[in-house]
Amino acid sequence: MVAATATAQVRLPAVQVPALPLQALPQALGQVQSQSLDRLSDLRHLEIGRLIRANRRLIESDPNGEPVIRSEILVLSPSNVALQGARSRGFIVDREQNIGGMNIRLVVLRVPPELSTKKALQVLREADPDGSYDYNHIYSGSGVNSPGFMLRAGSASHEAAASAGDGNAQTSAKTGVRVGLLDTGIDTTHPVFSESAVHTWGCGDHVVPAAHGTAVASLMIGQSAIFHGVQPDAALYAADVYCGRPTGGAADALIAALGWLVQERIPVINVSLVGPNNAALEAAVRSLIRSGYVIVAAVGNDGPAAPALYPASYPGVVGVTGIDAHRQVLIEAARGPQVMFAAPGADVAAASMDHGYAAVRGTSFAAPFVAALLAGEIAAPNSQDAASAIETLAKTAVDIGQPGRDLTYGFGLVGADYRIDPVQLIHR
């Protein structure tokens, strides 16, 4: 089964690449990427521009160029007086959610037709200076296929034959380990999940699988005759915050998903998504961390000089960068104090949408290694256990940068033993 290389969060510029032997692909890819280094900071915003142009009635940009849902304002735990004042100015309460475990009430206001979203936000903030108002930002992370690197990596029929005699698939976790995921939908019909316990949330009764979530989930819990994730016997609680919609990945959807994971008391949550700072999302993340939850997030692929991306840059979040097979940081990976660990983020095989496997690249695919490792050490949300697990992982990290914690690799490399080389997988 043929699968294309999957990348996360940004698309590298298209470059003509000659046909090469499989063994030469990693070196060629590195050359292509080094030519593109000066453009990395613009790539995500180019993708944002395409998204907005294709969905102008639904999506626009905030003053910093970040995508937001048009004519929507998020209000965090508003007073009755504040809501009454907003209604008197023509705002309509479109929807709201109360997340008891996080002590959060989130209201989505619909902007009056005579106001722009920017002007509406200004009006609300001036009328209620002590309130918390923000755009409904959209966070990115869905994988894309990058042409030029086609890999053949085991078909479903090959896996079925190799798995014959293993007995019936198990539908419950064998270890008691539970880990959460905010991402796109997962293709749970992939053979790599046939023995996995996957609990899903989002999209009503619809299942909307996509490449990014499928790959990330496989790195966490996947298992088959030729593949294994970090915690193959763990139960995965996966929230689809996209559901195939152009407005998928909005801040209020992320917060609702976090609320579900709090309800299920899932101690470690992987978020391989990136976007701007958002007041409501920050409050939700802060509440979880204060309650003993661990949030693991990809630091993003906007390049080493790019501004900080979130949620990885919120205080207390475990930010993860990616390294390649040579233990070099990805040229597109963010740098800064938000980087806590490095994990395999290139030269890595993961499940693909054609029921085969693909080589994946990006900090999105490094974060699940760290999340799964931490999940194995934390049975339930607890601040002391969370701190202890992070400290223990830091002590086991391989220091591959400047001595001690640094802005490129954090405490160092973890999870390298779980990396499956796409080249080796193909020849099995």
XYZ file of C-alpha atoms in Angstrom:
428
model
C 0.000 0.000 0.000
C 1.426 3.352 -1.021
C 1.458 6.252 1.408
C 2.804 9.773 1.018
C 4.943 11.526 3.564
C 2.738 13.372 6.052
C 3.747 16.720 7.508
C 2.084 18.702 10.244
C 1.021 22.323 10.766
C 2.890 23.770 7.779
C 3.517 22.732 4.191
C 7.121 23.069 2.992
C 7.442 24.905 -0.330
C 7.102 22.674 -3.382
C 10.520 21.875 -4.862
C 11.264 19.590 -7.806
C 13.019 16.467 -6.500
C 14.522 13.874 -8.857
C 13.721 10.185 -8.440
C 16.020 8.777 -5.764
C 16.641 5.454 -4.063
C 14.665 5.154 -0.832
C 17.838 5.286 1.266
C 18.708 8.690 -0.222
C 15.380 10.331 0.597
C 16.238 11.607 4.112
C 19.317 13.445 2.837
C 17.443 14.897 -0.121
C 14.589 16.022 2.108
C 17.054 17.798 4.380
C 18.519 19.650 1.387
C 15.070 20.723 0.230
C 14.186 21.961 3.693
C 17.433 23.870 4.180
C 16.662 25.772 0.968
C 13.312 26.726 2.484
C 14.476 27.897 5.916
C 14.043 31.569 5.165
C 10.380 30.998 4.266
C 9.309 28.921 7.246
C 7.827 31.795 9.224
C 5.479 32.623 6.328
C 4.194 29.129 5.555
C 1.489 28.760 8.185
C 0.125 32.174 7.332
C 0.043 31.248 3.651
C -2.111 28.277 4.608
C -4.254 30.566 6.772
C -4.729 32.865 3.786
C -5.926 29.963 1.651
C -8.348 28.872 4.377
C -9.831 32.372 4.668
C -10.140 32.894 0.904
C -12.007 29.606 0.568
C -14.367 30.395 3.473
C -14.815 34.154 3.584
C -18.336 33.992 4.974
C -17.186 31.897 7.931
C -13.586 32.855 8.639
C -11.538 36.042 8.782
C -8.244 37.115 10.330
C -7.590 38.979 13.559
C -5.247 42.014 13.569
C -2.259 39.642 13.789
C -3.328 37.614 10.791
C -4.559 34.622 12.813
C -7.765 32.882 11.668
C -10.963 33.438 13.656
C -14.611 32.542 13.196
C -16.290 35.569 11.673
C -18.738 37.483 13.897
C -18.109 35.410 17.037
C -16.735 36.588 20.387
C -15.827 34.327 23.308
C -16.769 35.525 26.787
C -15.280 33.777 29.777
C -17.529 33.399 32.843
C -19.495 36.615 32.243
C -21.683 38.216 34.900
C -25.404 38.551 34.279
C -24.942 42.308 34.142
C -22.272 41.972 31.453
C -24.458 39.679 29.337
C -27.422 41.986 29.730
C -25.252 44.873 28.580
C -24.068 42.878 25.556
C -27.651 42.001 24.603
C -28.647 45.649 24.870
C -25.973 46.437 22.277
C -27.370 43.884 19.839
C -25.212 40.876 20.661
C -26.912 37.468 20.693
C -25.918 34.516 22.878
C -25.269 31.905 20.183
C -24.248 29.047 22.484
C -22.618 28.392 25.832
C -21.004 25.621 27.808
C -20.497 25.073 31.507
C -17.474 22.954 32.369
C -17.872 22.131 36.032
C -14.562 20.368 36.505
C -12.756 23.420 35.158
C -14.928 26.064 36.884
C -15.530 27.651 33.497
C -18.591 29.073 31.808
C -17.912 29.928 28.184
C -20.388 31.994 26.180
C -20.187 32.547 22.435
C -21.722 35.843 21.357
C -22.931 36.525 17.818
C -21.867 40.002 16.644
C -24.534 42.493 15.445
C -24.521 42.735 11.626
C -23.545 46.406 11.666
C -20.267 45.706 13.531
C -17.077 44.060 12.361
C -15.678 41.355 14.633
C -12.755 43.598 15.528
C -15.018 46.532 16.411
C -17.349 44.258 18.372
C -14.490 43.022 20.521
C -13.433 46.601 21.197
C -16.985 47.585 22.189
C -17.325 44.702 24.642
C -13.938 45.277 26.250
C -14.621 48.992 26.707
C -18.056 48.330 28.209
C -16.719 45.680 30.631
C -12.990 46.299 31.300
C -12.888 43.602 33.980
C -14.396 40.939 31.712
C -12.578 38.415 29.538
C -13.387 38.721 25.824
C -11.536 37.349 22.825
C -11.875 36.112 19.267
C -12.841 32.513 18.599
C -9.434 31.621 17.181
C -8.910 28.589 14.963
C -5.990 26.259 15.714
C -4.192 24.298 13.011
C -2.548 20.937 12.901
C -4.239 18.744 10.307
C -1.653 16.801 8.321
C -1.068 17.230 4.612
C 0.578 14.922 2.116
C 3.838 16.158 0.660
C 4.439 14.980 -2.932
C 7.734 13.435 -3.951
C 8.346 10.865 -1.235
C 6.195 7.809 -1.881
C 6.723 4.891 0.468
C 5.370 1.355 0.372
C 4.967 0.051 3.895
C 2.970 -3.113 4.407
C -0.606 -3.659 3.315
C -3.623 -4.492 5.416
C -3.672 -8.017 3.965
C -0.024 -8.524 4.926
C -0.786 -7.418 8.464
C -3.817 -9.686 8.655
C -1.749 -12.669 7.626
C 1.020 -11.783 10.055
C -1.519 -11.423 12.853
C -3.295 -14.721 12.211
C -3.582 -16.864 15.314
C -3.284 -13.964 17.727
C -6.836 -14.456 18.984
C -9.706 -11.993 19.157
C -8.975 -8.284 19.273
C -9.112 -6.828 22.749
C -11.350 -3.819 23.246
C -10.185 -2.721 26.675
C -6.876 -1.413 27.920
C -4.684 -4.035 29.522
C -2.510 -1.780 31.648
C -4.864 0.768 33.173
C -2.936 3.529 31.389
C -5.207 6.226 29.938
C -4.156 9.090 27.707
C -6.083 11.889 25.999
C -5.854 13.431 22.536
C -7.216 16.632 20.958
C -6.859 16.367 17.206
C -8.680 15.419 14.025
C -10.722 12.255 13.856
C -9.022 8.850 13.832
C -9.453 6.038 11.331
C -10.081 3.316 13.891
C -10.578 0.770 11.076
C -6.841 0.848 10.414
C -5.293 -2.522 11.382
C -2.998 -0.726 13.808
C -6.011 -0.043 16.058
C -7.655 -3.469 15.798
C -6.634 -4.356 19.351
C -6.784 -0.848 20.776
C -9.225 0.713 23.196
C -10.259 4.034 21.638
C -12.980 6.190 23.187
C -14.108 9.046 20.948
C -15.870 12.397 21.394
C -17.133 15.053 19.008
C -19.032 15.330 15.710
C -22.273 13.907 17.070
C -22.936 10.521 15.516
C -20.530 11.120 12.655
C -17.016 9.745 12.304
C -14.689 12.018 10.329
C -11.261 10.382 10.228
C -8.268 12.358 8.967
C -4.571 11.782 8.423
C -3.164 13.920 11.235
C -5.115 12.416 14.125
C -4.696 8.897 12.756
C -0.917 9.259 12.617
C -0.648 10.868 16.055
C -2.881 8.231 17.659
C -0.859 5.399 16.138
C 2.337 6.770 17.669
C 0.651 6.735 21.070
C -1.221 3.415 21.164
C -0.917 1.679 17.791
C -0.016 -2.004 17.607
C 0.151 -4.576 14.845
C 2.400 -7.304 13.549
C 4.841 -4.735 12.174
C 4.193 -1.583 14.201
C 3.886 -0.429 17.792
C 3.282 2.867 19.540
C 4.693 3.924 22.893
C 1.760 2.588 24.966
C 0.026 -0.043 22.808
C -2.005 -1.390 25.733
C -3.279 1.991 26.897
C -6.800 3.346 26.445
C -6.971 6.418 24.216
C -9.609 9.103 24.793
C -9.663 10.975 21.491
C -11.594 14.194 20.878
C -12.191 15.267 17.284
C -12.211 19.073 17.386
C -12.382 19.457 13.589
C -15.140 17.135 12.293
C -14.174 18.020 8.728
C -15.490 21.590 9.044
C -13.580 24.652 7.787
C -14.157 26.225 11.220
C -12.868 23.107 12.972
C -10.202 23.586 15.607
C -11.880 26.691 17.069
C -11.008 27.647 20.634
C -14.459 26.869 21.999
C -14.270 23.343 20.520
C -10.876 22.779 22.161
C -12.258 23.926 25.503
C -15.297 21.665 25.192
C -13.018 18.732 24.408
C -10.861 19.502 27.421
C -14.042 19.528 29.473
C -14.859 15.996 28.305
C -11.375 14.788 29.232
C -11.746 16.390 32.665
C -15.065 14.600 33.076
C -13.285 11.335 32.232
C -10.354 12.289 34.493
C -7.714 11.596 31.850
C -4.428 12.703 33.452
C -2.298 13.388 30.353
C -3.603 15.137 27.228
C -1.761 15.499 23.927
C -2.458 18.622 21.822
C -0.537 18.604 18.540
C -2.211 21.847 17.467
C -0.909 25.407 17.272
C -2.297 28.925 17.165
C -2.241 32.293 18.919
C -2.738 33.178 22.552
C -6.427 33.137 23.453
C -7.849 34.292 26.777
C -10.453 31.536 27.091
C -8.107 28.730 26.078
C -5.424 30.033 28.427
C -7.883 30.001 31.317
C -8.918 26.431 30.530
C -5.335 25.200 30.299
C -4.382 27.025 33.503
C -7.334 25.426 35.306
C -6.344 21.935 34.179
C -2.708 22.293 35.148
C -3.682 23.694 38.526
C -5.867 20.599 39.030
C -3.015 18.193 38.316
C -3.539 17.468 34.625
C -0.585 17.347 32.233
C -0.953 19.095 28.866
C 1.630 18.044 26.272
C 1.770 20.203 23.143
C 3.788 20.545 19.960
C 5.818 23.771 19.882
C 5.038 24.301 16.203
C 6.772 24.413 12.842
C 6.928 28.142 12.082
C 10.724 28.220 12.343
C 13.288 29.050 15.026
C 12.719 32.818 14.910
C 8.910 32.753 14.891
C 6.772 34.140 17.730
C 5.589 31.700 20.377
C 2.652 29.464 19.517
C 0.008 28.116 21.862
C -0.996 26.087 23.822
C 2.645 24.913 24.020
C 3.804 28.317 25.285
C 1.371 28.583 28.202
C 3.094 28.240 31.608
C 3.157 24.664 32.826
C 2.469 23.062 29.443
C 4.992 20.411 28.373
C 6.242 21.782 25.049
C 7.825 19.277 22.656
C 10.142 19.800 19.698
C 11.106 17.281 17.045
C 14.425 15.735 16.045
C 15.441 13.578 13.093
C 17.223 10.227 12.969
C 20.567 12.013 13.387
C 19.341 13.682 16.589
C 19.287 17.079 14.959
C 16.417 19.438 15.692
C 14.018 19.982 12.797
C 14.904 23.207 11.035
C 11.242 24.217 11.102
C 10.798 23.640 14.852
C 10.203 26.562 17.193
C 12.814 27.494 19.787
C 12.377 29.078 23.191
C 11.696 28.521 26.890
C 8.494 26.628 26.018
C 10.581 23.668 24.777
C 10.717 21.080 27.555
C 11.574 17.886 25.657
C 12.699 16.665 22.253
C 11.330 13.498 20.678
C 11.387 11.841 17.229
C 9.671 14.156 14.767
C 11.143 13.019 11.448
C 12.292 9.749 9.898
C 9.324 8.259 11.755
C 6.679 5.831 10.492
C 3.034 6.267 11.495
C -0.339 4.951 10.357
C -1.722 6.463 7.155
C -5.231 6.809 5.775
C -4.805 4.028 3.194
C -4.331 1.456 5.984
C -0.608 1.431 5.375
C 2.130 3.542 6.927
C 3.775 6.828 6.027
C 6.919 8.690 6.960
C 5.804 11.702 9.016
C 7.536 14.924 9.928
C 6.783 17.789 12.292
C 6.640 18.651 15.976
C 3.059 17.339 15.925
C 4.465 13.836 15.736
C 7.043 14.343 18.468
C 4.513 15.383 21.128
C 2.673 12.013 21.272
C 5.893 10.226 22.251
C 6.178 12.431 25.326
C 2.478 12.307 26.184
C 2.428 8.516 26.072
C 5.578 8.231 28.184
C 4.144 10.519 30.860
C 0.771 8.771 30.787
C 2.476 5.557 31.798
C 3.525 7.193 35.068
C 0.327 9.000 36.104
C -2.802 7.058 37.019
C -5.052 10.031 37.799
C -4.849 13.845 37.780
C -2.617 14.881 40.653
C -0.229 17.826 40.808
C 2.414 15.981 42.808
C 2.336 12.932 40.537
C 2.451 15.156 37.473
C 5.496 17.059 38.699
C 7.219 13.826 39.720
C 6.601 12.191 36.323
C 7.941 15.218 34.433
C 10.992 15.382 36.692
C 11.682 11.665 36.247
C 11.388 11.945 32.472
C 13.743 14.921 32.485
C 16.331 12.869 34.379
C 16.184 10.137 31.747
C 16.432 12.573 28.817
C 19.564 12.435 26.665
C 21.191 15.859 26.727
C 21.908 16.558 23.056
C 22.155 20.353 23.109
C 23.893 22.800 25.387
C 24.598 21.309 28.846
C 21.427 21.332 30.915
C 18.069 22.554 29.690
C 18.328 24.736 26.587
C 16.007 26.607 24.232
C 16.375 24.116 21.387
C 16.067 20.644 22.953
C 14.736 21.450 26.425
C 15.893 18.800 28.888
C 16.858 16.587 25.969
C 15.728 13.648 23.877
C 13.199 11.065 25.069
C 11.332 8.285 23.292
C 14.025 7.525 20.721
C 13.748 3.784 21.340
C 10.135 3.868 20.149
C 10.877 5.400 16.767
C 10.110 3.065 13.874
C 12.250 3.844 10.843
C 10.112 3.982 7.674
C 12.952 2.450 5.652
C 13.151 -0.580 7.944
C 9.371 -0.925 8.026
C 9.224 -1.165 4.244
C 11.657 -4.064 4.158
C 9.868 -6.167 6.792
